[in-house]
Amino acid sequence: MKIYSPVEVIKRKRNGHVLTKEEIHYFITNFLNGDIPEYQVSALLMAIHFKGLDDEETMAFTKELIDSGEIVDLSHINKPKIDKHSTGGVGDKTSIILAPLVSCFDIVVPMMSGRGLGHTGGTLDKLESIPGFNVNLSTEEFISILEKYNVCMIGQTATLTPGDKRLYEMRDVTATVENIGLITASITSKKIAEGADGIVYDVKVGTGSTLPTLEESKKLAGSLINATKQFNKKAIAILTDMNEPLGYAIGNWNEIEECVTIMNPKLKTNPLSDDLIVVTLTLAGGMLMLGGKCRTIEEGISLSKQKIESGECFDKFINMVEAQGGDSSYFKTLRPYPGAKVREEITIESDGYVSKLDALQFGLAAVNLGCGRKKVDDKVDYSAGIILLKKIGDKVKKGDILCLLFGESDEKINHALEYLRTGIEISATHITKNTKIIEVIA
Ligand code: URA
């Protein structure tokens, strides 16, 4: 039997070689059983970041992450099982609406998400801002909630892709998020393990996405579809714009609130959520199409709108929150949530049109406010965040408030302001809003 050494594997990747399945198996299993320390894993991740993974290495990584836990068997539920996963964005909260929405169509949505990664927000952190909400369910609890409500939202656990959980935490804080192979393995492993049989990928394009160019995002879409199809699952990718934050809220609790204002027909929806609604409905249309409930995305969009307007989607959201231990009274009576200690306004310095709200800088500012982590064991501040009062293309006057920042100290606010300094621009001439849906890749 061949004897492997962590240093040799790291060196081979550093020197641009293709790793064998056996080397990848050796590295991941020994990391997970504690024999390879985190500093050597960090070194391998950085070598992969620079040298990449080819298709076979990506598949080997994906399989190792799946095999690090179990695969949920949902075959006894005689309904389509469809999910969506985003490659990561800023203010990207579509999952919170989509999961309950699509479950209204008798489609099972077994959604396994992630936490904040790099400058991008994470669905699990947003859900955990709801007091009591438990994303760490056992597989039995996950299945039982899916049987009852068609929807459940969890994270990687000790039994479901624990390998991704550990690597994900390390990538978040070692600047090794932005790699097509690692992203593909991380996302696809979760989708296969959760038991979905069709997946819509929301591949973000623009400054706030995990990959900087349209070309790279298209490659990522191809890689995700290719890997998913190798497991005999259906997949489509929708490329969506991530040059400015989606909707008006960036953070955790404030993003949940924004979703509730869209789902609850008794509340007034803020027009600054328009882009969020377009992207969410388009993804829902894709999910309904994969689930065989309509023939085109457009048809799925119009069916989905009706479920939001009727309040069915909101009822499903409440069912899910309660089933997962969350305190739904915050949504039924709009109880006040603990506020941040410090609040700061950014005002506009000249008349004109908002021409830049750089999603990357807003994402980094949000992490620095406490919405994400800079070290693995950092605590997330659920009340921290940013609220936009203007979006790109809006006409503005000197003195108007552009956005509000919330955090626990002046130091954090000042740090966030540093990022935003280069992230905001006002132009004297009229700016047209970007289209949010760039391309559908089937
Ligand atoms: N979402 C994931 O689950 N993993 C990634 O690597 C990026 C986005």
Coordinates of C-alpha atoms and ligand atoms in Angstrom, one line a residue:
M1 CA 0.0 0.0 0.0
K2 CA 1.3 3.5 -0.9
I3 CA 2.2 5.6 2.0
Y4 CA 1.2 9.3 1.7
S5 CA 2.5 12.3 3.5
P6 CA 0.6 15.6 3.9
V7 CA 3.6 17.7 2.9
E8 CA 4.1 15.7 -0.3
V9 CA 0.4 16.1 -1.3
I10 CA 0.6 19.9 -0.6
K11 CA 3.9 20.1 -2.6
R12 CA 2.4 18.2 -5.6
K13 CA -0.6 20.6 -5.7
R14 CA 1.7 23.6 -5.2
N15 CA 3.7 22.5 -8.1
G16 CA 0.6 22.3 -10.3
H17 CA 0.2 18.5 -10.5
V18 CA -3.2 16.8 -10.6
L19 CA -3.9 15.0 -7.4
T20 CA -5.1 11.4 -7.5
K21 CA -8.4 10.2 -6.0
E22 CA -6.3 8.3 -3.4
E23 CA -4.4 11.4 -2.4
I24 CA -7.6 13.4 -2.0
H25 CA -9.2 10.6 0.0
Y26 CA -6.1 10.4 2.2
F27 CA -6.0 14.1 2.9
I28 CA -9.7 14.6 3.7
T29 CA -10.2 11.5 5.8
N30 CA -7.1 12.2 7.8
F31 CA -8.1 15.8 8.3
L32 CA -11.5 14.7 9.6
N33 CA -10.1 12.1 12.0
G34 CA -7.6 14.6 13.4
D35 CA -4.4 13.3 12.0
I36 CA -3.7 16.2 9.6
P37 CA -3.7 19.5 11.4
E38 CA -5.5 22.6 10.2
Y39 CA -2.3 24.4 9.2
Q40 CA -1.6 21.8 6.6
V41 CA -5.2 21.9 5.3
S42 CA -4.9 25.7 5.0
A43 CA -1.7 25.2 3.0
L44 CA -3.4 22.7 0.7
L45 CA -6.4 25.0 0.3
M46 CA -4.2 27.9 -0.7
A47 CA -2.3 25.6 -3.2
I48 CA -5.7 24.6 -4.7
H49 CA -6.7 28.2 -4.8
F50 CA -3.7 29.1 -7.0
K51 CA -3.5 25.9 -9.1
G52 CA -7.1 24.8 -9.3
L53 CA -8.8 21.4 -9.5
D54 CA -9.6 19.7 -12.8
D55 CA -13.0 17.9 -13.3
E56 CA -11.8 14.6 -11.9
E57 CA -10.2 16.2 -8.9
T58 CA -13.4 18.2 -8.3
M59 CA -15.5 15.0 -8.5
A60 CA -13.1 13.2 -6.1
F61 CA -13.4 16.1 -3.6
T62 CA -17.2 16.1 -4.0
K63 CA -17.4 12.4 -3.3
E64 CA -15.1 12.7 -0.2
L65 CA -17.3 15.4 1.2
I66 CA -20.5 13.4 0.6
D67 CA -18.9 10.2 2.1
S68 CA -17.8 12.1 5.2
G69 CA -21.5 11.7 6.3
E70 CA -24.7 10.0 5.2
I71 CA -27.1 10.6 2.3
V72 CA -30.7 11.4 3.3
D73 CA -33.1 8.9 1.8
L74 CA -36.3 10.7 0.9
S75 CA -37.5 8.0 -1.6
H76 CA -40.5 7.2 0.5
I77 CA -41.9 10.7 -0.1
N78 CA -43.7 10.5 -3.4
K79 CA -43.1 14.1 -4.5
P80 CA -40.5 15.9 -6.4
K81 CA -37.6 17.1 -4.2
I82 CA -36.2 20.3 -5.6
D83 CA -33.7 22.7 -4.0
K84 CA -31.8 25.9 -5.0
H85 CA -28.3 27.0 -4.0
S86 CA -26.6 30.3 -4.5
T87 CA -22.9 30.7 -5.1
G88 CA -22.9 33.5 -2.6
G89 CA -23.8 37.2 -2.6
V90 CA -24.5 40.3 -0.5
G91 CA -28.0 40.8 0.8
D92 CA -28.7 37.5 -0.9
K93 CA -31.7 36.3 1.1
T94 CA -33.8 34.6 -1.6
S95 CA -33.7 31.2 0.2
I96 CA -35.7 32.5 3.1
I97 CA -38.6 33.1 0.8
L98 CA -38.0 30.4 -1.8
A99 CA -38.0 27.4 0.5
P100 CA -41.5 28.0 2.0
L101 CA -42.8 29.4 -1.4
V102 CA -41.9 26.3 -3.5
S103 CA -43.1 23.9 -0.8
C104 CA -46.6 25.3 -1.3
F105 CA -46.7 23.5 -4.6
D106 CA -46.3 20.0 -3.1
I107 CA -42.7 20.0 -3.9
V108 CA -40.3 18.9 -1.1
V109 CA -37.6 21.4 -0.4
P110 CA -34.8 19.8 1.6
M111 CA -32.5 22.8 1.9
M112 CA -29.0 22.4 3.3
S113 CA -27.3 25.8 3.4
G114 CA -24.1 27.4 4.6
R115 CA -23.0 30.2 6.9
G116 CA -21.4 33.4 5.9
L117 CA -18.4 32.8 3.6
G118 CA -15.8 35.5 3.0
H119 CA -17.7 38.7 2.3
T120 CA -20.9 36.9 1.4
G121 CA -23.8 36.3 3.8
G122 CA -25.0 32.9 4.9
T123 CA -28.6 31.5 5.1
L124 CA -27.8 29.7 8.4
D125 CA -26.6 32.8 10.1
K126 CA -29.8 34.6 9.0
L127 CA -32.0 31.8 10.2
E128 CA -30.2 31.6 13.5
S129 CA -31.0 35.3 14.1
I130 CA -34.6 34.1 14.7
P131 CA -34.6 33.3 18.5
G132 CA -34.7 29.5 19.0
F133 CA -34.4 28.5 15.3
N134 CA -32.4 25.3 15.1
V135 CA -30.5 24.4 12.0
N136 CA -28.7 21.5 13.6
L137 CA -31.3 18.9 13.3
S138 CA -30.8 15.1 13.3
T139 CA -31.5 13.4 10.0
E140 CA -34.7 11.9 11.5
E141 CA -36.0 15.3 12.6
F142 CA -35.1 16.7 9.1
I143 CA -37.1 14.0 7.4
S144 CA -40.0 14.2 9.8
I145 CA -40.4 18.0 9.2
L146 CA -40.1 17.4 5.4
E147 CA -42.9 14.8 5.6
K148 CA -45.1 17.2 7.5
Y149 CA -44.5 20.6 5.8
N150 CA -42.5 19.8 2.6
V151 CA -39.8 22.2 3.8
C152 CA -36.9 22.3 6.2
M153 CA -33.7 24.3 6.3
I154 CA -30.6 22.9 7.9
G155 CA -26.8 23.2 7.9
Q156 CA -24.1 20.7 7.5
T157 CA -24.1 18.5 10.7
A158 CA -22.0 15.8 12.3
T159 CA -23.8 13.3 10.1
L160 CA -24.5 15.3 6.9
T161 CA -21.4 16.5 5.0
P162 CA -19.3 17.1 8.1
G163 CA -16.4 17.3 5.7
D164 CA -17.8 20.4 4.0
K165 CA -18.7 21.9 7.4
R166 CA -15.0 21.8 8.5
L167 CA -13.5 22.9 5.2
Y168 CA -16.1 25.6 4.8
E169 CA -15.2 27.1 8.1
M170 CA -11.5 27.1 7.2
R171 CA -12.1 28.5 3.7
D172 CA -14.1 31.4 5.2
V173 CA -11.1 32.6 7.2
T174 CA -8.1 31.7 5.0
A175 CA -9.1 33.6 1.8
T176 CA -9.6 30.4 -0.1
V177 CA -13.3 30.7 -1.0
E178 CA -12.9 31.8 -4.6
N179 CA -12.1 28.6 -6.5
I180 CA -14.4 26.8 -8.9
G181 CA -13.5 23.3 -7.9
L182 CA -13.8 24.0 -4.1
I183 CA -17.1 25.8 -4.6
T184 CA -18.5 23.0 -6.8
A185 CA -17.5 20.3 -4.3
S186 CA -18.9 22.3 -1.4
I187 CA -22.2 23.0 -2.9
T188 CA -22.8 19.8 -4.9
S189 CA -21.9 17.6 -1.9
K190 CA -24.6 19.3 0.3
K191 CA -27.2 19.0 -2.5
I192 CA -26.6 15.3 -3.1
A193 CA -26.4 14.5 0.7
E194 CA -29.7 16.3 1.5
G195 CA -31.6 14.0 -1.0
A196 CA -32.7 16.6 -3.6
D197 CA -33.4 15.2 -7.1
G198 CA -33.2 18.6 -8.9
I199 CA -31.3 21.7 -8.2
V200 CA -31.5 25.3 -9.4
Y201 CA -28.1 27.1 -9.1
D202 CA -28.2 30.8 -8.6
V203 CA -24.8 31.8 -9.9
K204 CA -24.0 35.3 -9.0
V205 CA -22.1 37.6 -11.4
G206 CA -20.4 40.9 -10.4
T207 CA -18.2 42.4 -7.7
G208 CA -20.1 40.9 -4.7
S209 CA -20.1 37.4 -6.1
T210 CA -17.5 34.8 -5.2
L211 CA -15.9 34.9 -8.7
P212 CA -15.1 38.3 -10.3
T213 CA -15.9 37.9 -14.0
L214 CA -18.8 36.8 -16.1
E215 CA -16.5 34.2 -17.8
E216 CA -15.6 32.7 -14.4
S217 CA -19.2 32.6 -13.3
K218 CA -20.2 30.8 -16.5
K219 CA -17.4 28.3 -15.9
L220 CA -18.7 27.8 -12.3
A221 CA -22.3 27.3 -13.6
G222 CA -21.0 24.6 -16.1
S223 CA -19.0 22.9 -13.3
L224 CA -22.0 22.8 -10.9
I225 CA -24.3 21.4 -13.6
N226 CA -21.8 18.9 -14.8
A227 CA -21.0 17.6 -11.2
T228 CA -24.8 17.4 -10.4
K229 CA -25.6 15.5 -13.5
Q230 CA -22.9 12.9 -12.7
F231 CA -25.1 12.0 -9.7
N232 CA -28.1 11.6 -12.1
K233 CA -29.8 14.7 -10.7
K234 CA -31.4 17.5 -12.8
A235 CA -29.8 20.9 -12.7
I236 CA -30.1 24.3 -14.2
A237 CA -28.2 27.5 -13.5
I238 CA -29.5 31.1 -13.5
L239 CA -26.9 33.8 -13.7
T240 CA -28.0 36.8 -11.7
D241 CA -26.4 40.2 -11.1
M242 CA -24.5 40.8 -7.9
N243 CA -22.9 44.2 -8.5
E244 CA -25.0 45.9 -5.9
P245 CA -26.5 44.3 -2.8
L246 CA -29.8 42.5 -3.4
G247 CA -32.8 44.2 -1.8
Y248 CA -32.3 46.8 0.9
A249 CA -31.0 44.9 3.9
I250 CA -27.6 43.4 4.5
G251 CA -27.0 41.5 7.7
N252 CA -28.9 38.7 9.4
W253 CA -32.0 39.7 11.3
N254 CA -32.7 42.7 9.1
E255 CA -32.6 40.4 6.1
I256 CA -35.2 38.1 7.7
E257 CA -37.3 41.2 8.3
E258 CA -37.1 42.2 4.7
C259 CA -38.2 38.7 3.6
V260 CA -41.2 38.9 6.0
T261 CA -42.3 42.2 4.5
I262 CA -42.5 40.4 1.1
M263 CA -44.1 37.2 2.4
N264 CA -46.7 38.7 4.8
P265 CA -49.5 40.2 2.6
K266 CA -50.6 42.3 5.6
L267 CA -47.3 44.3 5.4
K268 CA -46.3 46.9 2.9
T269 CA -43.4 45.7 0.7
N270 CA -40.6 48.3 0.3
P271 CA -40.0 49.2 -3.4
L272 CA -36.3 48.8 -2.7
S273 CA -37.0 45.0 -2.5
D274 CA -38.0 44.9 -6.2
D275 CA -34.8 43.3 -7.4
L276 CA -34.9 40.7 -4.6
I277 CA -38.5 39.8 -5.7
V278 CA -37.5 39.5 -9.4
V279 CA -34.6 37.2 -8.6
T280 CA -36.6 35.1 -6.0
L281 CA -39.6 34.6 -8.4
T282 CA -37.3 33.6 -11.3
L283 CA -35.5 31.0 -9.1
A284 CA -39.0 29.8 -7.9
G285 CA -40.0 29.5 -11.6
G286 CA -36.9 27.4 -12.3
M287 CA -37.6 25.2 -9.3
L288 CA -41.3 24.7 -10.3
M289 CA -40.1 23.8 -13.8
L290 CA -37.7 21.2 -12.5
G291 CA -40.4 19.8 -10.3
G292 CA -42.7 19.4 -13.2
K293 CA -45.3 21.9 -12.0
C294 CA -45.0 24.2 -15.1
R295 CA -43.4 24.2 -18.5
T296 CA -41.6 27.6 -18.5
I297 CA -40.0 29.8 -15.9
E298 CA -42.4 32.6 -16.8
E299 CA -45.4 30.3 -15.9
G300 CA -43.7 29.4 -12.7
I301 CA -43.2 33.1 -11.8
S302 CA -46.9 33.8 -12.2
L303 CA -47.9 30.8 -10.1
S304 CA -45.4 31.8 -7.4
K305 CA -46.7 35.4 -7.2
Q306 CA -50.2 34.0 -6.4
K307 CA -48.8 32.0 -3.5
I308 CA -47.2 35.1 -2.0
E309 CA -50.3 37.3 -2.5
S310 CA -52.6 34.7 -0.9
G311 CA -50.4 34.5 2.2
E312 CA -49.8 30.7 1.7
C313 CA -46.1 31.3 1.5
F314 CA -46.1 33.3 4.7
D315 CA -48.1 30.5 6.5
K316 CA -45.6 28.0 5.3
F317 CA -42.7 30.1 6.6
I318 CA -44.4 30.3 10.0
N319 CA -44.9 26.5 10.0
M320 CA -41.3 26.0 9.3
V321 CA -40.0 28.5 11.9
E322 CA -42.2 26.8 14.6
A323 CA -41.3 23.3 13.5
Q324 CA -37.6 24.2 13.8
G325 CA -38.0 25.7 17.3
G326 CA -38.1 29.4 16.3
D327 CA -40.1 32.1 18.0
S328 CA -42.7 33.0 15.4
S329 CA -44.2 35.8 17.7
Y330 CA -41.6 38.2 16.1
F331 CA -43.5 37.8 12.8
K332 CA -47.1 37.5 14.0
T333 CA -47.1 40.6 16.2
L334 CA -43.9 42.3 15.0
R335 CA -42.3 42.3 18.4
P336 CA -39.2 44.5 18.6
Y337 CA -35.8 42.8 18.2
P338 CA -32.8 43.8 20.2
G339 CA -31.3 46.8 18.5
A340 CA -27.6 47.5 17.8
K341 CA -25.8 49.9 20.2
V342 CA -24.5 52.2 17.6
R343 CA -26.2 53.7 14.5
E344 CA -24.6 55.8 11.8
E345 CA -26.0 57.5 8.7
I346 CA -24.2 57.9 5.4
T347 CA -25.5 61.0 3.6
I348 CA -25.2 62.0 0.0
E349 CA -22.7 64.8 -0.8
S350 CA -24.0 66.1 -4.2
D351 CA -27.2 66.0 -6.3
G352 CA -27.3 63.3 -9.0
Y353 CA -28.0 59.6 -9.4
V354 CA -26.6 56.7 -7.4
S355 CA -24.2 55.0 -9.9
K356 CA -22.3 52.6 -7.6
L357 CA -23.1 50.6 -4.5
D358 CA -20.3 48.1 -4.8
A359 CA -21.6 44.8 -3.4
L360 CA -18.1 43.6 -2.4
Q361 CA -17.4 46.7 -0.3
F362 CA -20.8 46.5 1.3
G363 CA -20.2 42.8 2.0
L364 CA -16.8 43.5 3.6
A365 CA -18.3 46.4 5.6
A366 CA -21.0 44.0 6.9
V367 CA -18.5 41.4 8.0
N368 CA -16.6 44.2 9.8
L369 CA -19.8 45.3 11.5
G370 CA -20.1 41.8 13.0
C371 CA -22.5 40.1 10.5
G372 CA -19.9 37.5 9.5
R373 CA -16.6 36.0 10.9
K374 CA -13.0 37.0 10.6
K375 CA -11.9 34.0 12.7
V376 CA -13.5 30.5 12.9
D377 CA -14.9 31.0 16.5
D378 CA -16.0 34.7 16.0
K379 CA -19.6 35.3 17.3
V380 CA -22.0 36.8 14.8
D381 CA -23.9 39.9 15.9
Y382 CA -27.4 39.4 14.5
S383 CA -28.5 43.0 15.1
A384 CA -25.6 44.4 13.1
G385 CA -26.0 45.4 9.5
I386 CA -26.7 47.9 6.8
I387 CA -30.0 49.2 5.5
L388 CA -30.0 50.9 2.1
L389 CA -32.4 53.8 1.5
K390 CA -31.4 54.2 -2.1
K391 CA -30.4 51.8 -4.9
I392 CA -28.4 52.2 -8.1
G393 CA -30.2 54.5 -10.6
D394 CA -32.1 56.5 -7.9
K395 CA -32.2 60.2 -8.2
V396 CA -30.7 61.8 -5.0
K397 CA -30.2 65.2 -3.5
K398 CA -27.3 66.5 -1.3
G399 CA -28.1 65.6 2.3
D400 CA -30.3 62.6 1.5
I401 CA -29.6 59.5 3.6
L402 CA -28.0 56.8 1.4
C403 CA -27.8 54.0 4.1
L404 CA -27.8 53.3 7.8
L405 CA -25.1 51.3 9.5
F406 CA -25.7 49.3 12.8
G407 CA -23.1 47.8 15.0
E408 CA -22.0 47.3 18.6
S409 CA -19.2 49.9 18.7
D410 CA -17.9 53.1 17.1
E411 CA -14.8 51.2 16.2
K412 CA -16.7 48.6 14.1
I413 CA -18.8 51.4 12.4
N414 CA -15.6 53.3 11.5
H415 CA -14.0 50.2 10.1
A416 CA -17.1 49.5 8.0
L417 CA -17.1 53.2 6.8
E418 CA -13.5 52.7 5.5
Y419 CA -14.8 50.0 3.1
L420 CA -17.8 52.0 2.0
R421 CA -15.7 55.0 1.1
T422 CA -14.6 53.4 -2.2
G423 CA -17.9 51.5 -2.6
I424 CA -20.3 54.4 -3.3
E425 CA -20.5 56.8 -6.2
I426 CA -22.9 59.5 -7.3
S427 CA -23.0 60.5 -11.0
A428 CA -24.4 63.8 -12.4
T429 CA -26.0 61.9 -15.3
H430 CA -28.9 59.5 -15.4
I431 CA -28.0 55.8 -14.8
T432 CA -30.2 52.9 -15.9
K433 CA -30.7 50.0 -13.5
N434 CA -28.9 46.7 -14.3
T435 CA -31.1 43.8 -15.4
K436 CA -31.0 41.3 -12.6
I437 CA -31.4 38.1 -14.6
I438 CA -28.5 37.7 -16.9
E439 CA -28.9 34.2 -18.4
V440 CA -30.5 30.8 -17.8
I441 CA -28.2 27.8 -18.5
A442 CA -30.0 24.5 -18.8
Ligands
URA1 N1 -21.9 28.1 -1.0 C1 -21.4 27.0 -0.5 O1 -22.1 26.2 0.1 N2 -20.1 26.7 -0.7 C2 -19.3 27.5 -1.4 O2 -18.2 27.2 -1.5 C3 -19.8 28.7 -1.9 C4 -21.2 29.0 -1.7

